[in-house]
Structures are given as structure tokens and as C-alpha cells.
Coordinates of C-alpha atoms and ligand atoms in Angstrom, one line a residue:
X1 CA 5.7 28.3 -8.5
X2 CA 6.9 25.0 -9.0
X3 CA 5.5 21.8 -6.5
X4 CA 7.0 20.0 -5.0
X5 CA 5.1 17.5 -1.9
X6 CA 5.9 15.3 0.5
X7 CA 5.2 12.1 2.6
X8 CA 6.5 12.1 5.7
X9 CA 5.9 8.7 7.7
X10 CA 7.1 8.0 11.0
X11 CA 8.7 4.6 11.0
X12 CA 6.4 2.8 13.7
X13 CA 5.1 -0.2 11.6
X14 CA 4.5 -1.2 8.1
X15 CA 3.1 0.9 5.4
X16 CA -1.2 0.7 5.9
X17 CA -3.1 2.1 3.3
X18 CA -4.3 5.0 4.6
X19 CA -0.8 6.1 4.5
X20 CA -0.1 4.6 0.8
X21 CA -3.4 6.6 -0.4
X22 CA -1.7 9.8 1.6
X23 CA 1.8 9.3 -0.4
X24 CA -0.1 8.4 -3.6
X25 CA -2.0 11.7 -3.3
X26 CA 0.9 13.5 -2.5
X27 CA 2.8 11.8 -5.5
X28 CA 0.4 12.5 -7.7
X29 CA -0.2 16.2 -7.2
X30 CA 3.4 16.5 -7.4
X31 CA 3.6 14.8 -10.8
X32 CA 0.5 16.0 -12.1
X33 CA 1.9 20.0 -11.6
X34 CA 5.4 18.2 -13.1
X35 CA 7.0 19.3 -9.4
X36 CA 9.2 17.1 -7.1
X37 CA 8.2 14.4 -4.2
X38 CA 9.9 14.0 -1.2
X39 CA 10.1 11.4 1.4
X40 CA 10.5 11.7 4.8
X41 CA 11.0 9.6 7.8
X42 CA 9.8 11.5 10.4
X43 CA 12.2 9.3 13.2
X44 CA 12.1 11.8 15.9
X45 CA 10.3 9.7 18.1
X46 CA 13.4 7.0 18.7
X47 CA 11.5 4.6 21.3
X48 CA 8.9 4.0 18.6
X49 CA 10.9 3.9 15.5
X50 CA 13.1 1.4 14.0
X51 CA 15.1 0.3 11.1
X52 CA 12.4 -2.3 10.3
X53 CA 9.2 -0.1 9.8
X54 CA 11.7 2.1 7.5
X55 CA 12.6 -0.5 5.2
X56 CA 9.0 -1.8 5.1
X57 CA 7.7 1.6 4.5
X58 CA 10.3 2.0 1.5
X59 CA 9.4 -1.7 0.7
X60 CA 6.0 -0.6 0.2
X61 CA 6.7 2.7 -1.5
X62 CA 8.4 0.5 -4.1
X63 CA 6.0 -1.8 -4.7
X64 CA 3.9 0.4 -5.5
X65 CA 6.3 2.6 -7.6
X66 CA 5.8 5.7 -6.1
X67 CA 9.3 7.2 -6.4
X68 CA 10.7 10.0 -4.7
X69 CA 12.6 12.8 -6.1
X70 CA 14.6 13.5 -2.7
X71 CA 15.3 11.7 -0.2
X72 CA 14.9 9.6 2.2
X73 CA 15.8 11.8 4.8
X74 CA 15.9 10.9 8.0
X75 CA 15.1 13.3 11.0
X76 CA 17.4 12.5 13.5
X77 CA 20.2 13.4 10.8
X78 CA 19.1 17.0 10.9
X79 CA 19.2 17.4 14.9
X80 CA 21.8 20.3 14.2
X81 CA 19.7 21.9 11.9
X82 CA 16.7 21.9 13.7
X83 CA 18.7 23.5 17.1
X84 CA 20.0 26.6 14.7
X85 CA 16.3 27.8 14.2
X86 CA 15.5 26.9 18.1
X87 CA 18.7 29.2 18.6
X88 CA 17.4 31.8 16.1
X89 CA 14.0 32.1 17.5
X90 CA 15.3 32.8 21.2
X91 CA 17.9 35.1 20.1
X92 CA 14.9 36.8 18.7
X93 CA 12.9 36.7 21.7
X94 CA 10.1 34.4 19.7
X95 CA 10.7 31.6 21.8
X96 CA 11.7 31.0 25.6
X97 CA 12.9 29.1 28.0
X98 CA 10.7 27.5 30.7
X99 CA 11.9 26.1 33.7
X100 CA 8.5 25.0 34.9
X101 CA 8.9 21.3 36.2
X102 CA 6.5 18.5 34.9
X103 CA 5.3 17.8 38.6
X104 CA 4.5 21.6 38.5
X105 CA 2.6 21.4 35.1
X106 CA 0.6 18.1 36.3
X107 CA -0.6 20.3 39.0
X108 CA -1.7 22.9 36.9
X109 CA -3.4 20.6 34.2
X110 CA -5.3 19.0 37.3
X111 CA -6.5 22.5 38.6
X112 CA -7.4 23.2 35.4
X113 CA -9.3 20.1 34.5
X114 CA -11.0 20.8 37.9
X115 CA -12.7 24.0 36.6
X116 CA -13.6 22.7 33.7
X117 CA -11.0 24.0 31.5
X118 CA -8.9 23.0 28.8
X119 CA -5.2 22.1 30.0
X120 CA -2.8 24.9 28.9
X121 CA 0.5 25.7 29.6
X122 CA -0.1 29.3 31.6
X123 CA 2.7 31.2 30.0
X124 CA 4.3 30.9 33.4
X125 CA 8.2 31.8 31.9
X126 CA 7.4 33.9 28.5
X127 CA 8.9 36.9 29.8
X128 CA 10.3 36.5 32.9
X129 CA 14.4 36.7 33.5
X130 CA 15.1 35.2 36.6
X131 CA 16.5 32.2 35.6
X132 CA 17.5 30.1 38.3
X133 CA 21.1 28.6 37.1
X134 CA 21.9 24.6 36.2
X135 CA 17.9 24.0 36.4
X136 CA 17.0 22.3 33.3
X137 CA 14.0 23.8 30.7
X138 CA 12.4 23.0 28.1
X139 CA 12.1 25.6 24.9
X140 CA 8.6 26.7 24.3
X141 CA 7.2 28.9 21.5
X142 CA 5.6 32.1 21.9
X143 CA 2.4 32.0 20.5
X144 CA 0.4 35.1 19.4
X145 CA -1.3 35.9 22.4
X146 CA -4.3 37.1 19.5
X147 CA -5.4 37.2 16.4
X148 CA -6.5 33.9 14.4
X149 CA -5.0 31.4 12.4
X150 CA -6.9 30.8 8.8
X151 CA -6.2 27.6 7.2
X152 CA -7.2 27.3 3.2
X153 CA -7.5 23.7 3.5
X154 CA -7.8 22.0 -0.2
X155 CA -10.1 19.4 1.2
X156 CA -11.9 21.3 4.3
X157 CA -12.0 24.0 3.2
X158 CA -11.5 27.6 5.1
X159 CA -10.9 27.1 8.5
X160 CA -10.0 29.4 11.3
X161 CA -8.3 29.2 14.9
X162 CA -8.2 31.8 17.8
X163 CA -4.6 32.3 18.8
X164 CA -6.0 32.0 22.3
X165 CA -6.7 28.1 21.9
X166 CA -3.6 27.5 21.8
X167 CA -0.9 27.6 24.5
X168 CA 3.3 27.6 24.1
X169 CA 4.7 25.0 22.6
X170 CA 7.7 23.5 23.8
X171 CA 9.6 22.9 20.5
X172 CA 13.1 21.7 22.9
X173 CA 12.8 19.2 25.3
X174 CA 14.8 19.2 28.3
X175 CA 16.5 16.7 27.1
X176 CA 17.8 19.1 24.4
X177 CA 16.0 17.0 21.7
X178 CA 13.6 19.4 19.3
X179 CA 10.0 18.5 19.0
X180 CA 8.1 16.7 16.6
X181 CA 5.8 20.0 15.5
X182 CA 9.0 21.8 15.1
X183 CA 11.0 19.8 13.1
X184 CA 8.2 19.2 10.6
X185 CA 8.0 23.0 10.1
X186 CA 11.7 23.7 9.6
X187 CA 12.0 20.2 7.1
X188 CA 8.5 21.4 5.2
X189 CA 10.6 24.9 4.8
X190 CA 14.1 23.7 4.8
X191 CA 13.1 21.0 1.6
X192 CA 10.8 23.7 -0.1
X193 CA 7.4 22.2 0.4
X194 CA 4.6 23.6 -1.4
X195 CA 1.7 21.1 -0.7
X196 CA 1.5 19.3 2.5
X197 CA -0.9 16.4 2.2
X198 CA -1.5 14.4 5.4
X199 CA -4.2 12.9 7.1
X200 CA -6.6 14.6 8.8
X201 CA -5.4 13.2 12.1
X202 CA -3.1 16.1 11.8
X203 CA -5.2 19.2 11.5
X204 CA -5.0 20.7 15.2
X205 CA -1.2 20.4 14.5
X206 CA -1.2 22.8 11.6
X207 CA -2.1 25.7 13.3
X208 CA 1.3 26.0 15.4
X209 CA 2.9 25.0 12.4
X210 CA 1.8 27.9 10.9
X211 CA 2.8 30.4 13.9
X212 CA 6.2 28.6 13.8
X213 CA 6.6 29.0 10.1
X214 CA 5.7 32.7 10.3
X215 CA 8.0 33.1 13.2
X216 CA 10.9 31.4 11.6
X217 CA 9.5 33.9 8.3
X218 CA 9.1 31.2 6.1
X219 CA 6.4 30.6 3.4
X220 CA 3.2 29.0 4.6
X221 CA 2.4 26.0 2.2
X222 CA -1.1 25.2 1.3
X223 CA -2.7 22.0 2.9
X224 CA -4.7 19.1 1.9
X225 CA -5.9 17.1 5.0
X226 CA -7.3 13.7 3.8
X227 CA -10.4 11.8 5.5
X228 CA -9.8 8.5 7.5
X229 CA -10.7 5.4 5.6
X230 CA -13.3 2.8 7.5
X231 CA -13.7 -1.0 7.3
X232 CA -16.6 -2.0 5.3
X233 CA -17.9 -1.6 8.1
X234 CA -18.1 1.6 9.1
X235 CA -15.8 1.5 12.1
X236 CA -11.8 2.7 11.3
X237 CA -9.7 0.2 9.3
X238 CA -8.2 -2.3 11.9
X239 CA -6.2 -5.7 11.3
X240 CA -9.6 -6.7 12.2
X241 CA -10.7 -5.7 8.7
X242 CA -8.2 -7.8 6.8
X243 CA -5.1 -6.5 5.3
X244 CA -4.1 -3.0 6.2
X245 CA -0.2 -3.5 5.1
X246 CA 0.2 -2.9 1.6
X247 CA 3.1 -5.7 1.7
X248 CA 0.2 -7.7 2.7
X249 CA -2.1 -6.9 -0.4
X250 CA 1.4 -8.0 -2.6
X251 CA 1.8 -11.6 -0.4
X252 CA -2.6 -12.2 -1.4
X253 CA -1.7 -11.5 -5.1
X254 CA -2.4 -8.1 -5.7
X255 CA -1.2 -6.3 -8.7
X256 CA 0.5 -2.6 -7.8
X257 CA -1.7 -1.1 -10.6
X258 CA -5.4 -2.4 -8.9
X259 CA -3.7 -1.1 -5.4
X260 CA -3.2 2.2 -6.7
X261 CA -6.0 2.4 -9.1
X262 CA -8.2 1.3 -6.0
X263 CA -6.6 3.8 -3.6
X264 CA -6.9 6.8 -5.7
X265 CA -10.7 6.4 -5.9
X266 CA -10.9 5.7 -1.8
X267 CA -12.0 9.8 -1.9
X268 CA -11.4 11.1 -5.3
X269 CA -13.5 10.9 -8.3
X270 CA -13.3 11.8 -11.9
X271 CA -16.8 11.6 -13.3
X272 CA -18.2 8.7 -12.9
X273 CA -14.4 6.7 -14.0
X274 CA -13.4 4.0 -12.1
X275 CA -10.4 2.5 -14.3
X276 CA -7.5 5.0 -14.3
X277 CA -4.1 4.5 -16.3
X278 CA -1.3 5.9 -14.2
X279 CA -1.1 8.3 -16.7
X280 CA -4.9 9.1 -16.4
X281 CA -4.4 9.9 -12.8
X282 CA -1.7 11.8 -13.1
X283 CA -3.6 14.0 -15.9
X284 CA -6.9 14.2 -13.9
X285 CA -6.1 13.8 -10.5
X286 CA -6.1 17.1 -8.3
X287 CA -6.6 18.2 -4.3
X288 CA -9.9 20.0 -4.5
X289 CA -11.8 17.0 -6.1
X290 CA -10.7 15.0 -2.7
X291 CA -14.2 14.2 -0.5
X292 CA -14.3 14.8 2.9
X293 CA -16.4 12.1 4.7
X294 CA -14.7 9.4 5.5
X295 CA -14.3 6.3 2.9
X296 CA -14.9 3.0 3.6
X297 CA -12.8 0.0 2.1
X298 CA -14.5 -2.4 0.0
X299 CA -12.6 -5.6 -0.7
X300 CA -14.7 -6.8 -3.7
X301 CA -14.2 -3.7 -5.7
X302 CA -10.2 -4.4 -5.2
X303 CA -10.7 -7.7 -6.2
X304 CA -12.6 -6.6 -9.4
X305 CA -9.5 -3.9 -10.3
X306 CA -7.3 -6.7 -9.7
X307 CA -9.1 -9.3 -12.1
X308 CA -9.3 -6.3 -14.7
X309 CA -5.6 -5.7 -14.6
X310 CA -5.2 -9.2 -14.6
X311 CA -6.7 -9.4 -17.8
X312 CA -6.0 -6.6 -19.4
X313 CA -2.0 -5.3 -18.4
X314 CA 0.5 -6.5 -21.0
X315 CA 1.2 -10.3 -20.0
X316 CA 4.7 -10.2 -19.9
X317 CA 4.3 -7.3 -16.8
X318 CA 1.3 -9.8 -14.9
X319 CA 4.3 -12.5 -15.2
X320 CA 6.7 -10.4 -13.5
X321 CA 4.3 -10.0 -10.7
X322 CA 2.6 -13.4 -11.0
X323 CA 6.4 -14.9 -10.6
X324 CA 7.5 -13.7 -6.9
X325 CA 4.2 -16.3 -6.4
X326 CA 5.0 -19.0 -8.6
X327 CA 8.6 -18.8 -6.1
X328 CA 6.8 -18.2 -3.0
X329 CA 4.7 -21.1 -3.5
X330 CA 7.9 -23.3 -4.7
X331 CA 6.9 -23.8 -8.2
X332 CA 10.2 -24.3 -10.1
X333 CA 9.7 -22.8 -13.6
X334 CA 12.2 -24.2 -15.5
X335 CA 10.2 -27.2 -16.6
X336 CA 7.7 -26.0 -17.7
X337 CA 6.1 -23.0 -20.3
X338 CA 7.1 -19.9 -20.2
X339 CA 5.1 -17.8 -17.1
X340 CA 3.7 -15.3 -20.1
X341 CA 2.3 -18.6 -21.4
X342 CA 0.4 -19.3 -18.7
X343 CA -1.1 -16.2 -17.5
X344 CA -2.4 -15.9 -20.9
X345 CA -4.8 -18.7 -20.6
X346 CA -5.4 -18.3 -16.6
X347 CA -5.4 -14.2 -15.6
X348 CA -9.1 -14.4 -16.5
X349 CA -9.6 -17.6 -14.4
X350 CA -8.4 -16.2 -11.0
X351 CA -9.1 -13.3 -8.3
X352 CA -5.4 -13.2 -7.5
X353 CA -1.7 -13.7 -8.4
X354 CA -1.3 -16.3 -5.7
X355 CA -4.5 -18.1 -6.8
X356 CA -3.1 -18.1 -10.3
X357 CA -0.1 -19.9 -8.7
X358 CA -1.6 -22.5 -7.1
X359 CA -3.8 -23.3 -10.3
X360 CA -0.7 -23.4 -12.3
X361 CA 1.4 -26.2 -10.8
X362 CA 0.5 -28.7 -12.7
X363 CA 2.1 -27.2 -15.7
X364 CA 5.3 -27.3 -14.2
X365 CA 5.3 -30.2 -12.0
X366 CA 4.3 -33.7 -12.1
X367 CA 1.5 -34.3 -9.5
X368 CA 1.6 -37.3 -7.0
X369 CA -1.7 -38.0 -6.5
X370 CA -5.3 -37.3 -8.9
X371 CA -7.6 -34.9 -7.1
X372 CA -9.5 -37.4 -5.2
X373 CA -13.4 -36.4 -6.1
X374 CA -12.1 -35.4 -10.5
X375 CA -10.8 -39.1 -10.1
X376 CA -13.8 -40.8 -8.5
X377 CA -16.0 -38.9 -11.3
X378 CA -13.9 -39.1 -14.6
X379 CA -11.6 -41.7 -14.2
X380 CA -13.6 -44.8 -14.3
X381 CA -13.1 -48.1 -16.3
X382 CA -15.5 -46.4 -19.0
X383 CA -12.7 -44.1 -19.2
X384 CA -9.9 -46.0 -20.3
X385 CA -10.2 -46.7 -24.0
X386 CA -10.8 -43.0 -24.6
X387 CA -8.0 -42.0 -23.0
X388 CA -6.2 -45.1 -24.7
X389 CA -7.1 -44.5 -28.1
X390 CA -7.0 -40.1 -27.8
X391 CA -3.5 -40.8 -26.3
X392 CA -2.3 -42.8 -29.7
X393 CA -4.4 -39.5 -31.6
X394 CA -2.3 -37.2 -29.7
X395 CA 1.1 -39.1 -30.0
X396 CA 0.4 -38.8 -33.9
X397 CA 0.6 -34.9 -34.4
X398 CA 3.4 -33.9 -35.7
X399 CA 3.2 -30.5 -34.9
X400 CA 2.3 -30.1 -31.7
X401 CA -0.6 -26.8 -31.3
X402 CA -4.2 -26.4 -30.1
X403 CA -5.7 -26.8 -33.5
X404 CA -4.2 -30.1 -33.9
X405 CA -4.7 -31.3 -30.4
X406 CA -8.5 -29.7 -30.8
X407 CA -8.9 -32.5 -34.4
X408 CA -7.1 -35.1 -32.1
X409 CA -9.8 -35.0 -29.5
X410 CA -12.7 -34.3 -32.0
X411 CA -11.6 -37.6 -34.0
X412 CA -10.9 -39.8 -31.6
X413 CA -14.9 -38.9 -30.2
X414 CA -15.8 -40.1 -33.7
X415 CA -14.4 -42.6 -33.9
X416 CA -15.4 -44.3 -31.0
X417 CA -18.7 -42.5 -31.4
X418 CA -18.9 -41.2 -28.3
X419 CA -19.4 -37.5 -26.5
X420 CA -16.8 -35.0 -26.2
X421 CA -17.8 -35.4 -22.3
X422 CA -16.7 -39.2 -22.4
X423 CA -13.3 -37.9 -23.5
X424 CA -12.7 -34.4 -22.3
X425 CA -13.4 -34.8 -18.8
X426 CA -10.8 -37.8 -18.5
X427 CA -8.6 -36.2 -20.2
X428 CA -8.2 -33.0 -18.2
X429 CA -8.3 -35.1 -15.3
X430 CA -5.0 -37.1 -16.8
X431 CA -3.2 -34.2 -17.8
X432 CA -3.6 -31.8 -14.9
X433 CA -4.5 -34.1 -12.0
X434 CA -7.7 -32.5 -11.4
X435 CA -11.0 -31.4 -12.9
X436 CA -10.5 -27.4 -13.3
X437 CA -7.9 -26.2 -16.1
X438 CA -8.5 -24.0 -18.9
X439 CA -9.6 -25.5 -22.4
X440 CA -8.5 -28.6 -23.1
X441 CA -6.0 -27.0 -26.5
X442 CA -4.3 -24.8 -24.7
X443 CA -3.5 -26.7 -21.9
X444 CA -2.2 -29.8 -22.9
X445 CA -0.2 -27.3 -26.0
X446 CA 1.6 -25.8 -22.8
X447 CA 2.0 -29.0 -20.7
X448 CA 4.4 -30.5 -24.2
X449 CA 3.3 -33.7 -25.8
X450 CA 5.9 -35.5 -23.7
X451 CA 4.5 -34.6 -20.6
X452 CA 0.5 -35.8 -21.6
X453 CA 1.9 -39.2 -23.0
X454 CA 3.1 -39.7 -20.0
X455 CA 0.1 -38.1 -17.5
X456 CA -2.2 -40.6 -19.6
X457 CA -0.6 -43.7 -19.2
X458 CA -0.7 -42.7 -15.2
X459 CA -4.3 -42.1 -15.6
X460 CA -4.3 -45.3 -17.9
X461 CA -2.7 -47.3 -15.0
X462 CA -4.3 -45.6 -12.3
X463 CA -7.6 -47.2 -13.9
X464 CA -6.2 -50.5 -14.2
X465 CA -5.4 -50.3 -10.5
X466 CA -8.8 -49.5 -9.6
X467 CA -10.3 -52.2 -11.3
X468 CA -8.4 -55.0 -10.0
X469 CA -8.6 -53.8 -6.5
Ligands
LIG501 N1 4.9 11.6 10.6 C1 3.5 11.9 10.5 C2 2.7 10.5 10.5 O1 3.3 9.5 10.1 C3 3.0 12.7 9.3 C4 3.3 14.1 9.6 C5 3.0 15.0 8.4 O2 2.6 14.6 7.3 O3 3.1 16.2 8.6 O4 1.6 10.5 10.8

């Protein structure tokens, strides 16, 4: 049998990630069996749904770069499709029409909830024939009256339903719009699903499904329902919590890779691993090794995936992410190094992408102002012949690289016989405008020797200032 999964969103709001952990697990069983994903939009519900939450969903699916093999389709394209099976199961006498008004219902619910009971639909119309003419009805679903419906759930386990607890689905609106529970089943069977992985907010659904599916005699796929995921709190992940769009995880300077890698362990384990390649999930990764208590979010361990990923994915890939940043945050690039350059020497210096940005704009722009406190502290009159003299040092190298801006900085201390401290600190303060950068070689070798001639003779004259006001 080949796989083939699914995720099936319903376009309400942005892509949170519980339901990026649901499509990653999907995806992954599908490409770990070398089968087929599919995506969804479950759009049925039109008041709710727009054209916004799909493109943010696909945004999101992008970013992340979990492809799909078909699709998207799109639900309320397949209206017609979904009304031949509605037709095919009351030709068959599997389904029926009920004329039962909603005041009617209501006042059966309340009875019901009276004594105690759970509100059913009675069965009122399942077999009778006196249909009153021009009334509108709703199609409802004949449900075994017996029997039991056993789920093999990959996560859950065997579970098992008594046909009586559940009552006649209407699968047709009066409205002559299909349901959402029925269109689900004819799209799982219609697109050839053979693992449905979904949340587990959808497990009292998937026994109807299953009495639909048999009806319509279509395969039953196997299912996987997947535990919420909690705040680090305990209590279920809320905007309160931080960032529950995925979009929102890419604008704080997340990397795709610590997203997913940090997603697939939120309830599945390999060992005791907590780095996975893509290609290491795909080989490991399978539905039975899912937990099923709930997992809480931790935001540290995503930042520590992130800093890893930082560090360790091929530069020139961290640049192509760390560049929507450098633009977001209005850092022109083309004066400057080369990004690759610079997330060489500052991936291991930042928790995020966007942090690495705002570090980083010194390399590209000339600053205004000195950091007020670096300038107070290292740019003092005692200052000014160091910078002087290393500034003539560094004018002198012909070839301008770390090593030879390292000797110019080590000579000019010697000469003067003075501490590196005397020198270094000024100097950084100069050349990037503040007192944090990485060491002092690689940095002013990126800034260009054009650039630090002239951030010294600021510094130079900044000094002067100073002392004559
Ligand atoms: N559309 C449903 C949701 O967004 C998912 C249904 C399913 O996976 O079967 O929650």
C-alpha cells in the first residue's frame, strides 16, 4: 500500500503550531513511507473562512518547507461532489430526510437535558414516508442502530464506541449545503488517504466518519490523533503564551530548521536525540513513537535549536534567512560585506536572526551618534593618541586581513607601551559605535580600511570635542 496523508486546515486564522506540528507529522509519515501529502482547506464553514487565513496558512507551510504533493484543494470547489454521495446514500436508503424543525429539536434537547440525558436526535424521520411537500429538511445519516465502532488509533491506541452513543447525522443542511463530517469523509476517500493525522480535538468525530465511510463502502484509513500542546505553563497554548503563529516565530528570527526540529520533538522521541537533520526525521520518525500526554512548549529549548542551527547550517543558507531581517529592519546591504561575511563572525553571538540584524548595522551603515555609556567609558582624552597612532598602523597595511590588522594593533601597544585594553576598547568603540562587536580582526577586515580611517578620525574628533567643551 502506498501513503499517502493529509492536512486539512480550515482557514480561520493563521497557521499556530499545533497545527504546523500536525502537518509536519503528517508530512513526515508520508515521506518517511515515500507516499504522497495532501493539503486541504477545509473552507466549508464560509462565515469563518477567508482568503487571508488561506494564504497565511500556505505562507506558513512554505516557510517551513513542507510541500505538498496535491493540492490545495479547496472544499467549497467540490460542493458537487460531495451532493452525488448525499444522493447515493439516500437512493440506497442509508441516509434520510428529516423534516424535523430546529424549534422542534430545541425542544427535544431541553426535555432531554431535563432528564438527565445526553441530547440526541430521536430518529424522529428515519423511516417514515409521509413527507409533507415544499417543507424544507435537512439530510441525516443513518447510524447503526448497534454494534460498536473500534478505532486502532496509532497514538491512543484501541478504542471502541457503542453505535448507540451516537445519534443521525445530518450530513445536508437545509440550506442544501453538505456537512463538515461529511465532506471530510468523501475528500479522505475521494483523494486516497491512508493516514489521517489530526489533533486529538477530533476524536469523537471519527467514529461517524467511520459509519459514513463504511456506508459510502469505502476503505477506513488508520488514524493518528495527536495530544494538545500547553504553555510552559501547563494551561493550553494561548497568545497569552507568546507566539503561537508560525509567521510570528519567522518575524522574531527563527530559522525553519529549529522550528521544525523543535516541533517534531513536542511528542516524539528518538532515543534520547534531540538534533534531527530533516533527513534524520524523515528516516526515524514514525506514528506509534508519538506520546500521548499533552506537551508543553518551552521557549528556551527553541532558542537553543535556533542558536545551534545558527551556528552550525551552511552560512550561505543562515544568510538567506538572516537577509528578510537585515530588509525588515532597513539595513541596505550594498555597502557593506557580503551577509555570509557577517553571519560568520555573529551566528554564535545572537539568539535570533533579527538580533543578528540589529547587531550588524554598523557594518553597513555609518552610525550618527557613539553608544552613549561605550563613549563615556572608552573614549576619553587618554584615548586619543592610541587611536591616533593605531589609525596611521592601520592606514599602513597594504593588504588589508585580520592577521595584519591583529600586528597593527599588537605594534602600536608596543610601541606606546601600553595594554591591549588602552587600545582595543577605543577602538571598537570608533569603528562600530559601540562597545559589543566580535574580535577586533574580523571586524574592522569586514568594515574595509576606508570605512575605519574614517570611523577613527570621528572618534578622534569626537574626543577633541569633549575636551574643549
Ligand atoms: N479542518 C480541521 C481543523 O482545522 C481538521 C480536520 C481533520 O484533520 O480531519 O481542525
Amino acid at each position: 500500500m502506498s501513503v499517502v496523508t493529509r492536512f486539512a486546515p480550515s482557514p480561520t486564522g493563521y497557521l499556530h503550531v499545533g497545527g504546523a506540528r500536525t502537518a509536519l507529522y503528517s508530512w513526515l509519515y508520508a515521506k518517511s513511507q515515500g507516499g504522497e501529502f495532501v493539503l486541504r482547506i477545509e473552507d466549508t464553514d464560509i462565515e469563518r473562512s477567508t482568503e487571508e487565513a488561506k494564504q497565511a496558512i500556505l505562507d506558513g507551510m512554505q516557510w517551513l518547507g513542507l510541500s505538498w504533493d496535491k493540492g490545495p484543494y479547496l472544499q467549497t470547489e467540490r460542493f458537487d461532489r460531495y451532493k452525488t454521495f448525499i444522493n447515493q446514500l439516500l437512493d440506497e436508503g442509508k441516509a434520510y430526510k428529516c423534516f424535523m424543525t430546529s424549534e422542534e429539536l430545541d425542544q427535544i434537547r431541553e426535555e432531554q437535558k431535563a432528564r438527565g440525558e445526553k441530547p440526541r436526535y430521536p430518529g424522529t424521520w428515519r423511516d417514515r414516508t409521509d413527507h409533507p411537500k415544499g417543507e424544507p429538511y435537512a439530510i441525516r445519516f443513518k447510524n447503526p442502530l448497534e454494534g460498536t465502532v473500534v478505532i486502532h488509533d496509532h497514538i491512543r491506541g484501541k478504542i471502541e464506541i457503542s453505535n448507540t452513543e451516537l445519534d443521525d447525522l445530518v450530513i445536508q443542511r437545509s440550506d442544501g449545503t453538505p456537512t463538515y463530517n461529511f465532506c471530510v469523509v468523501v475528500d479522505d476517500w475521494d483523494m486516497g488517504i491512508t493516514h489521517v493525522v489530526r489533533g486529538e480535538d477530533h476524536i469523537n468525530n471519527t467514529p461517524r466518519q467511520i459509519n459514513i465511510l463504511e456506508a459510502l463502502g469505502a476503505p477506513v484509513p488508520h488514524y493518528a490523533h495527536v495530544s494538545m500542546i500547553l504553555g510552559d505553563d501547563g494551561k493550553k497554548l494561548s497568545k497569552r503564551h507568546g507566539a503561537v503563529s508560525v509567521m510570528q516565530y519567522r518575524d522574531d528570527g527563527f530559522l525553519p530548521q529549529a522550528v521544525l526540529n523543535y516541533l517534531v520533538r513536542l511528542g516524539w522521541a528518538h532515543g534520547d536525540q534531540e538534533i534531527f537533520s530533516l533527513s534524520e526525521m524523515i528516516e526515524y520518525f514514525n506514528l506509534d513513537a508519538i506520546g500521548q500526554s499533552a506537551s508543553a512548549f518551552n521557549t528556551d529549548k527553541l532558542i537553543w535549536l535556533n542558536q545551534h542551527y545558527m551556528k552550525t547550517m551552511p552560512v550561505s543558507e543562515v544568510a538567506t534567512f538572516a537577509k528578510w531581517h537585515f530588509e525588515e529592519q532597513d539595513i541596505g546591504l550594498n555597502n557593506g560585506p557580503t551577509l555570509e561575511n557577517v553571519v560568520a563572525i555573529q551566528a554564535d553571538r545572537v539568539k535570533t536572526l533579527k538580533e543578528m540584524a540589529q547587531i550588524s548595522r554598523y557594518f553597513y551603515e555609518d552610525f550618527t551618534e557613539f553608544d552613549e555609556k561605550a563613549a563615556k567609558k572608552h573614549l576619553r582624552p587618554v584615548a586619543k593618541e592610541p587611536l591616533i597612532e593605531v589609525s596611521k598602523k592601520l592606514m599602513a597595511i597594504e593588504t588589508w586581513s585580520p592577521e595584519n590588522i591583529q600586528a597593527a594593533i599588537n605594534a602600536t601597544a608596543e610601541d606606546l607601551g601600553v595594554g591591549m585594553g588602552k587600545i582595543g576598547m577605543p577602538l571598537r568603540v570608533a569603528a562600530t559605535g559601540g562597545g559589543n562587536s566580535p574580535s577586533l580582526d574580523v571586524t574592522l577586515n569586514l568594515l574595509s580600511k576606508q570605512k575605519v580611517e574614517q570611523r577613527i578620525d570621528k572618534a578622534v574628533s569626537f574626543i577633541s570635542n569633549r575636551e574643549n567643551s
